[in-house]
PDB file of C-alpha atoms in Angstrom:
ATOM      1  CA  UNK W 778     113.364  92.067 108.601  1.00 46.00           C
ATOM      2  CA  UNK W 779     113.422  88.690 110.487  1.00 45.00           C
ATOM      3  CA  UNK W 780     110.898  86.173 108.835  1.00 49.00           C
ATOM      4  CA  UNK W 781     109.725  88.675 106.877  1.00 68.00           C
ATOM      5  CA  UNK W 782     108.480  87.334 103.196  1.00 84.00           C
ATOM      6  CA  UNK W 783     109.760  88.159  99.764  1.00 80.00           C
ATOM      7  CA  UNK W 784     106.430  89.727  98.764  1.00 83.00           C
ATOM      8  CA  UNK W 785     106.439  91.503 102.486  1.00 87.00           C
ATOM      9  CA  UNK W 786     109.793  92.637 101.742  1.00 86.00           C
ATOM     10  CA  UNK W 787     109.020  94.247  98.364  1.00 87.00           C
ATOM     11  CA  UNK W 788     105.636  95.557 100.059  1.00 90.00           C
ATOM     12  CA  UNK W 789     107.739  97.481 102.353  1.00 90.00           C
ATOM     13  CA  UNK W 790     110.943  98.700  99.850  1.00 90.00           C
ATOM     14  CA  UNK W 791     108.079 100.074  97.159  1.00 92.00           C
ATOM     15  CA  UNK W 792     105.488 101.474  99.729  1.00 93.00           C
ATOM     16  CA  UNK W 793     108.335 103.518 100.987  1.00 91.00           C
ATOM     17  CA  UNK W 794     109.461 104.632  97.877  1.00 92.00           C
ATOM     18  CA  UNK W 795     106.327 105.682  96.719  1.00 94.00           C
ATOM     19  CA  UNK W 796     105.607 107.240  99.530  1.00 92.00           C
ATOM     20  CA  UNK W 797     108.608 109.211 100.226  1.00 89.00           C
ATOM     21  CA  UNK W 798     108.380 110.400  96.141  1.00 90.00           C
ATOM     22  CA  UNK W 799     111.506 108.645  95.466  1.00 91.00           C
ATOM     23  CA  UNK W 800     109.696 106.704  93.014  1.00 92.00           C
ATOM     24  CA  UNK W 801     107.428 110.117  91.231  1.00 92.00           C
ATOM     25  CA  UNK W 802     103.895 110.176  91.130  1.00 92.00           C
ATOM     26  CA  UNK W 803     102.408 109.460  87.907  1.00 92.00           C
ATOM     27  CA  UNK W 804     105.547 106.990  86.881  1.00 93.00           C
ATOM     28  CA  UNK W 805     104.834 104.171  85.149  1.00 94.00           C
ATOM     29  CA  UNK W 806     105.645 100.772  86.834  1.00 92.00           C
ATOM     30  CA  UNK W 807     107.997  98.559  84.999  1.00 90.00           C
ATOM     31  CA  UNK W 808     107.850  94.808  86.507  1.00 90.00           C
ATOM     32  CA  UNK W 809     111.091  93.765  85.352  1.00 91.00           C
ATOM     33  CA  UNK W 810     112.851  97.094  85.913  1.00 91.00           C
ATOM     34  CA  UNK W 811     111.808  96.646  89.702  1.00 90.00           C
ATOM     35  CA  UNK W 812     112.097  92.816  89.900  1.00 88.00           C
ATOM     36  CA  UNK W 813     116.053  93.677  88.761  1.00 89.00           C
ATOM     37  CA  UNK W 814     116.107  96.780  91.250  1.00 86.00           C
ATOM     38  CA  UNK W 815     114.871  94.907  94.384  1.00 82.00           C
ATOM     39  CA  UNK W 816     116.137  91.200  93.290  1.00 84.00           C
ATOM     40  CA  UNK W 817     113.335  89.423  93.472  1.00 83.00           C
ATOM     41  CA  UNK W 818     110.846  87.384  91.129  1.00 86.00           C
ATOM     42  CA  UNK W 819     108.103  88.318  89.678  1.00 85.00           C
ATOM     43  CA  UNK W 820     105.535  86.132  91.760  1.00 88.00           C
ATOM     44  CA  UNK W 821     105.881  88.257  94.699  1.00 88.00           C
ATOM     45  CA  UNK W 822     106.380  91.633  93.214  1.00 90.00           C
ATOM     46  CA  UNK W 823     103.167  91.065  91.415  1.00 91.00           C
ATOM     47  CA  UNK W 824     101.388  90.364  94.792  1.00 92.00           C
ATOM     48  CA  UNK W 825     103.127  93.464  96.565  1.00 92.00           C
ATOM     49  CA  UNK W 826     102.313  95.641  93.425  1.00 94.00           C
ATOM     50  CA  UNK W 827      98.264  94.013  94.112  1.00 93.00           C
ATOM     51  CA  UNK W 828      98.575  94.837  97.558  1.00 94.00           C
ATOM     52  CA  UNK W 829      99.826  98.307  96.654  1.00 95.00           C
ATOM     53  CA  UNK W 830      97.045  99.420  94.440  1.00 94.00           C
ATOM     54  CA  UNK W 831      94.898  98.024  97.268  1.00 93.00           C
ATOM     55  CA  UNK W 832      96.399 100.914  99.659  1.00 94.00           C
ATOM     56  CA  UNK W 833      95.601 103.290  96.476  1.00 94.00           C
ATOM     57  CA  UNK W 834      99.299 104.133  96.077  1.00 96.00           C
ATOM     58  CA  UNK W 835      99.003 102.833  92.049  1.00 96.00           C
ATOM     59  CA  UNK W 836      96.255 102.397  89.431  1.00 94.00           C
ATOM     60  CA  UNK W 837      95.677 100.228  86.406  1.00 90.00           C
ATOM     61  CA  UNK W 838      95.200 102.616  83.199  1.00 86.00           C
ATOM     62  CA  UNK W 839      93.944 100.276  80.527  1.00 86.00           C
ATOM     63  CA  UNK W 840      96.515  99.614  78.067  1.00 82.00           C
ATOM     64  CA  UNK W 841      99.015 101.311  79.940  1.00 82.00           C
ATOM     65  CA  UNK W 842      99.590  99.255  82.916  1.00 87.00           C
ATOM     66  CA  UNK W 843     100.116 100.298  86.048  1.00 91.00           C
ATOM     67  CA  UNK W 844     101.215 103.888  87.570  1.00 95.00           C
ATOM     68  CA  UNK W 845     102.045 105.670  90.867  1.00 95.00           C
ATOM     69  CA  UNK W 846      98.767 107.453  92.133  1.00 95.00           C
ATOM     70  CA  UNK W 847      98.890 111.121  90.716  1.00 93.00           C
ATOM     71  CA  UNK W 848      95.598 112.675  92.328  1.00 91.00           C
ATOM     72  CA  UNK W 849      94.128 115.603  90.486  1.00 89.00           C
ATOM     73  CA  UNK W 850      93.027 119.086  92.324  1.00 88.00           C
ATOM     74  CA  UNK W 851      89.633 117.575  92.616  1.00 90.00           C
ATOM     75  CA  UNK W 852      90.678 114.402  94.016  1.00 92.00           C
ATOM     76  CA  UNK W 853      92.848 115.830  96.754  1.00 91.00           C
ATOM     77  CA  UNK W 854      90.560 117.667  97.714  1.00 91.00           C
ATOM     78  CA  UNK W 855      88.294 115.093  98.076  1.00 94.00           C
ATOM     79  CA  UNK W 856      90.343 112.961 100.026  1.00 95.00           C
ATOM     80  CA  UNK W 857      91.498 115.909 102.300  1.00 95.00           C
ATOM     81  CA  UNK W 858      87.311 116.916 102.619  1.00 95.00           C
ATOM     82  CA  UNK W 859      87.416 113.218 104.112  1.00 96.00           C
ATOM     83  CA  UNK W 860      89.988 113.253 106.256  1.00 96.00           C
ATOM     84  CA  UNK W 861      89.232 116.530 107.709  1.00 97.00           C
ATOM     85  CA  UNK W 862      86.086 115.160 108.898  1.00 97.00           C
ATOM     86  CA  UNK W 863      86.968 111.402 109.770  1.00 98.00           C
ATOM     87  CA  UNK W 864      90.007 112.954 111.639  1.00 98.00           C
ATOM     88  CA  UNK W 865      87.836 115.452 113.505  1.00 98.00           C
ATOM     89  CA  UNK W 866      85.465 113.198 114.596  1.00 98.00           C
ATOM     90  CA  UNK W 867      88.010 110.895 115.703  1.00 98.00           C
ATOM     91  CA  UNK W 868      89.491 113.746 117.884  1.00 98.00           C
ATOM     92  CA  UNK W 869      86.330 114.324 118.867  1.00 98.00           C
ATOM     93  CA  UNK W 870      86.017 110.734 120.207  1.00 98.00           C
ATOM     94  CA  UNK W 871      89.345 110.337 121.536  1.00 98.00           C
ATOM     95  CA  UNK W 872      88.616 113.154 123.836  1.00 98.00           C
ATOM     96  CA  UNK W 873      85.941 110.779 125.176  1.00 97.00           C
ATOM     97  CA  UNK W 874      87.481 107.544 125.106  1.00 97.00           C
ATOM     98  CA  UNK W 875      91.553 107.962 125.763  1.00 97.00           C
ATOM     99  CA  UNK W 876      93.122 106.807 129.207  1.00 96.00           C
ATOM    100  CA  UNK W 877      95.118 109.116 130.774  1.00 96.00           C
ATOM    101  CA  UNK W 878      98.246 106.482 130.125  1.00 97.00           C
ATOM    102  CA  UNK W 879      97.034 106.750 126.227  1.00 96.00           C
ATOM    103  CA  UNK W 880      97.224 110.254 126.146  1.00 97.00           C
ATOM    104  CA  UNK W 881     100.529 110.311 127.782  1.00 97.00           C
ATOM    105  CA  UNK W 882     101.955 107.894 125.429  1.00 96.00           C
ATOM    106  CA  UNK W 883     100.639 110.339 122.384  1.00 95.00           C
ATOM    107  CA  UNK W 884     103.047 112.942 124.374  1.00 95.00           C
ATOM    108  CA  UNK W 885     105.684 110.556 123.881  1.00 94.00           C
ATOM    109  CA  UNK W 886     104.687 110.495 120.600  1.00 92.00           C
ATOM    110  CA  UNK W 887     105.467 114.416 120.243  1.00 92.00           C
ATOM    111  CA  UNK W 888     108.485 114.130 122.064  1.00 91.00           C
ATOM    112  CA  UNK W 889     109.909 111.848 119.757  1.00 89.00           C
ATOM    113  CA  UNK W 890     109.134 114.107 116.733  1.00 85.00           C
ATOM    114  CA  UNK W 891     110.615 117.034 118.501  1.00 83.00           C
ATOM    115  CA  UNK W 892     113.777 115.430 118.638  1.00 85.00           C
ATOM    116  CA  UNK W 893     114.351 114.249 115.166  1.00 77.00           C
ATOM    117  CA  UNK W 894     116.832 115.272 113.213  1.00 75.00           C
ATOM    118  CA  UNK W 895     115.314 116.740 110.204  1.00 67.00           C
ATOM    119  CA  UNK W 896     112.700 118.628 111.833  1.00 69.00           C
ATOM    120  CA  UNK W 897     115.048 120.593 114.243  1.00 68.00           C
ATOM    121  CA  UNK W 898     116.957 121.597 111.187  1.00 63.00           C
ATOM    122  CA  UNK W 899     113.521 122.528 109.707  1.00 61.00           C
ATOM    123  CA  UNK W 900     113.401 120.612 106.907  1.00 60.00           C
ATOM    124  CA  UNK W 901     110.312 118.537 107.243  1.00 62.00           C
ATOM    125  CA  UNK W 902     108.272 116.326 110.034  1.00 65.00           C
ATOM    126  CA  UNK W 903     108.477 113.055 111.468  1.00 61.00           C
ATOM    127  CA  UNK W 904     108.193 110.568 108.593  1.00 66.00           C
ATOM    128  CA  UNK W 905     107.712 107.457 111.088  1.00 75.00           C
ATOM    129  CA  UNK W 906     104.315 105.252 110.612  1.00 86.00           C
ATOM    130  CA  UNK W 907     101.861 103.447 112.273  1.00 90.00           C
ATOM    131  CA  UNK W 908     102.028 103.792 116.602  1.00 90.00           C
ATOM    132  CA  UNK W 909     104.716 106.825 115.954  1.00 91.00           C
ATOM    133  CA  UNK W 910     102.231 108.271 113.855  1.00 93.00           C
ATOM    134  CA  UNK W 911     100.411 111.324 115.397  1.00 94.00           C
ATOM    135  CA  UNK W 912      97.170 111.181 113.365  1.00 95.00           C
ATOM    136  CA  UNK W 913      97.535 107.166 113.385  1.00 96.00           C
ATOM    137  CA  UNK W 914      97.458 106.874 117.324  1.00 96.00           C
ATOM    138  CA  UNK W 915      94.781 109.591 117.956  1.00 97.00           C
ATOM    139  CA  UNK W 916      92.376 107.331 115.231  1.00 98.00           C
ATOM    140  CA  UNK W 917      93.227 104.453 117.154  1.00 97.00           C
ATOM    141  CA  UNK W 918      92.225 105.947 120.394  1.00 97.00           C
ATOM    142  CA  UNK W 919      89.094 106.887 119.206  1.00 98.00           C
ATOM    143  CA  UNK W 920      87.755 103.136 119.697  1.00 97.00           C
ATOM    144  CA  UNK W 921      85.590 103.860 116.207  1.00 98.00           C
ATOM    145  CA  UNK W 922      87.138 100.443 114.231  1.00 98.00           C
ATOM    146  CA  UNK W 923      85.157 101.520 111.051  1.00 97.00           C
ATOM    147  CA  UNK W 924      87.094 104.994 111.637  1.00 97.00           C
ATOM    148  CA  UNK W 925      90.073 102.674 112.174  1.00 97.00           C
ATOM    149  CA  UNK W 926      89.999 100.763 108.682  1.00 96.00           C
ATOM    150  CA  UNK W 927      89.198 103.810 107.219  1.00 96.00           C
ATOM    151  CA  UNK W 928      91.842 105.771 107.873  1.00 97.00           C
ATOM    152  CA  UNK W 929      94.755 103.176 109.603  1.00 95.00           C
ATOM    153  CA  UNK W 930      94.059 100.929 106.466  1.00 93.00           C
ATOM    154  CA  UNK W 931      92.210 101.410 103.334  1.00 93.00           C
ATOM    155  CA  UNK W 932      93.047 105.879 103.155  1.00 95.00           C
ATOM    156  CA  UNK W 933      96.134 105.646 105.734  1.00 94.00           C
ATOM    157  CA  UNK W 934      99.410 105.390 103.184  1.00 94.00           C
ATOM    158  CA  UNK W 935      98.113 107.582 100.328  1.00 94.00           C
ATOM    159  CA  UNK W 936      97.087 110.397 102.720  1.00 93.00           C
ATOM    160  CA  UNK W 937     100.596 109.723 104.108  1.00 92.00           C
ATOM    161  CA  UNK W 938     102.209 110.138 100.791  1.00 92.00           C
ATOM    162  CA  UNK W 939     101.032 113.932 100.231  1.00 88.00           C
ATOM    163  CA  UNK W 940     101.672 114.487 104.032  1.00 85.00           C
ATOM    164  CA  UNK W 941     105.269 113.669 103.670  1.00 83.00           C
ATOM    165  CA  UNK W 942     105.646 114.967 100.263  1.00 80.00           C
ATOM    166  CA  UNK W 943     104.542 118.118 100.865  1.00 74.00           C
ATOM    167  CA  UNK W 944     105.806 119.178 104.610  1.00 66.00           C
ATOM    168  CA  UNK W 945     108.652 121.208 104.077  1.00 63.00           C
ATOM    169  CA  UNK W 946     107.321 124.133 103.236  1.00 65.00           C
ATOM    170  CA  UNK W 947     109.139 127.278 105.121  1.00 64.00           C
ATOM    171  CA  UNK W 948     108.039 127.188 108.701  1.00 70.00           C
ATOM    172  CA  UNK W 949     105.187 124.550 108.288  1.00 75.00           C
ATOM    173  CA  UNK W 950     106.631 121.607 110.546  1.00 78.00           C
ATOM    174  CA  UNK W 951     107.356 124.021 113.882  1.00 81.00           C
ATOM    175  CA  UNK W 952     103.842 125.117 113.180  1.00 87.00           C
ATOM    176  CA  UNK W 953     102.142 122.086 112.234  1.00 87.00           C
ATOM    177  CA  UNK W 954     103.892 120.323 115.590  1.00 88.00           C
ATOM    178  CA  UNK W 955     102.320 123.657 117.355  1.00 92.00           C
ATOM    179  CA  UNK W 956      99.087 122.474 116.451  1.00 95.00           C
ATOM    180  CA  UNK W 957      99.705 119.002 117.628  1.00 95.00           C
ATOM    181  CA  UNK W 958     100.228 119.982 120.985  1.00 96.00           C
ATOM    182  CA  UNK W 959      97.308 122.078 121.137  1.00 98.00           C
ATOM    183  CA  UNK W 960      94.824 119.507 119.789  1.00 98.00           C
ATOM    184  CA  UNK W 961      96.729 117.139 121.897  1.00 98.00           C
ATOM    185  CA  UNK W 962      95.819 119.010 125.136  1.00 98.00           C
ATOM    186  CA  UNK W 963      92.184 119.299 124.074  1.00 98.00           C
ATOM    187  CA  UNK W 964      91.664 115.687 123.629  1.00 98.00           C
ATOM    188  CA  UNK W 965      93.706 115.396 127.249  1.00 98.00           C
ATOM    189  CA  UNK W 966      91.060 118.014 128.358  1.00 98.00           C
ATOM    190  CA  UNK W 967      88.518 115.645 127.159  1.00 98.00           C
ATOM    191  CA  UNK W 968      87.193 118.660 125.106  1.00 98.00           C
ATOM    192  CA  UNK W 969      85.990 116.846 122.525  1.00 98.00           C
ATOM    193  CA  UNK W 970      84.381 120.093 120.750  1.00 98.00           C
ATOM    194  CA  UNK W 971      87.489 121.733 120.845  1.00 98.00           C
ATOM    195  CA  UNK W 972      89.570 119.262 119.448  1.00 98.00           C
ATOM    196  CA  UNK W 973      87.712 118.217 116.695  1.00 98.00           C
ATOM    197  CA  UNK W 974      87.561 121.773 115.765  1.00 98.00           C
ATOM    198  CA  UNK W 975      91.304 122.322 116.032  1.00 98.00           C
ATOM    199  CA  UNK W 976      92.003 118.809 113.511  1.00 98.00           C
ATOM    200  CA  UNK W 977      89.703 119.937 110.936  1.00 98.00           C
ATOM    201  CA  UNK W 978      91.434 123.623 111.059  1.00 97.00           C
ATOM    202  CA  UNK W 979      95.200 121.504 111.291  1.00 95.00           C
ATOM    203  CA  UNK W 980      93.965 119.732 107.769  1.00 95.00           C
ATOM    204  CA  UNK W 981      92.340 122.243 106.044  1.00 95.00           C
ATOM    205  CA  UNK W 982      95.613 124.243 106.485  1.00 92.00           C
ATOM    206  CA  UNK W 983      97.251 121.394 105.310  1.00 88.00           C
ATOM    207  CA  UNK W 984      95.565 121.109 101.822  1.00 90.00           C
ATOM    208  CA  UNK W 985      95.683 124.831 101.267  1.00 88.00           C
ATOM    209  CA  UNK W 986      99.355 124.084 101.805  1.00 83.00           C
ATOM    210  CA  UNK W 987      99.368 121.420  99.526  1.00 82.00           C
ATOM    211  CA  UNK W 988      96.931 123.241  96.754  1.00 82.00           C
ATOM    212  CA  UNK W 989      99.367 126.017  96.621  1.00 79.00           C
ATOM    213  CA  UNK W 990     102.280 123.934  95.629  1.00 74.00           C
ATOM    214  CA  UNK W 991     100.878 121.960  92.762  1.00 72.00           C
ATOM    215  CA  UNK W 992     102.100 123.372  89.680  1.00 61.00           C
ATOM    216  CA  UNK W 993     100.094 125.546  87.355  1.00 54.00           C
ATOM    217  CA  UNK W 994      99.749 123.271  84.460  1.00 44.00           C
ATOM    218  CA  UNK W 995      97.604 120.940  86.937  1.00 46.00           C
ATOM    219  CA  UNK W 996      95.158 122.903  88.189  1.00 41.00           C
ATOM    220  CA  UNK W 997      92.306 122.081  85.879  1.00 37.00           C
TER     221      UNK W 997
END
């Protein structure tokens, strides 16, 4: 991108990477294998690589270095306990708090996932970030900004990493889109009991999704 720094630039290439599994979880990092891979030095890699174990996407094992996040059983279900009741609440409260011209622009949202190319073809959901986000843009509208660095910041790529990683299961994206839509029109309801109720049900189904794929030998 335009003006965009080197460390910004590496931010970006590894995030996505990591993210998108193309680099596994659990892989150890190798500073000069990546400086080499993306061409640049080691100054900013090493501040991208800081800024990426600040988004929880690596950790430092002592005398190993750093790694790709691998969460245990325990751990995702931790995180997935949290977001299914940040994300409900924030449902909750954007059923309160959206405009009308908000909500509308969250249908825009769906309409752009409907017509992406993977997911008509079944193979997974809309990988886009940030405002294309579904989860993203309902947090935001829930005018909470602790609930915002929560979940848009400090929680937001991690919990995006298993979310993309894990969507393709048979059928999953039609019905996970499904269940969009319908917490979608409870927020636009401004139901907020409803569509709190609906998120935490969307998540929950989620991480039983997710649980069932790890393999065997991981679940300790």
């Amino acid at each position: 991108m335009e003006g965009e720094t080197l460390t910004g630039q590496a931010l970006r290439q590894l995030q996505a990477a990591i993210v998108k599994g193309e680099i596994a979880p659990g892989s150890k990092i190798s500073e000069p294998e990546l400086a080499r891979a993306y061409g640049i030095s080691r100054g900013p890699l090493r501040e991208a690589l800081n800024r990426l174990e600040g988004q929880k996407l690596l950790v430092r094992v002592p005398h190993v270095g750093a790694r790709v996040v691998s969460l245990s059983r325990q751990e995702l279900a931790e995180l997935y306990e949290i977001r299914e009741s940040l994300e409900g609440l924030a449902c909750r409260l954007a059923a309160q708090r959206m405009a009308p011209e908000q909500v509308e622009a969250l249908r825009g949202v769906l309409r752009a996932h409907e017509r992406d190319e993977a997911f008509q073809a079944g193979r997974g959901y809309y990988l886009q970030e940030g405002d294309f986000d579904f989860h993203y843009r309902i947090v935001q509208g829930s005018g909470n900004k602790m609930l915002i660095r929560l979940l848009c910041d400090e929680l937001y790529q991690l919990a995006r990493m298993y979310r993309i990683q894990h969507s393709a299961l048979p059928n999953r994206p039609a019905q996970a889109f499904a269940e969009h839509h319908r917490i979608l029109d409870a927020i636009a309801e401004g139901d907020g009991e409803l569509a709190e109720m609906l998120m935490r049900r969307h998540i929950r189904t989620s991480r039983l999704n997710i649980e069932r794929q790890i393999p065997q030998e991981n679940r300790t």
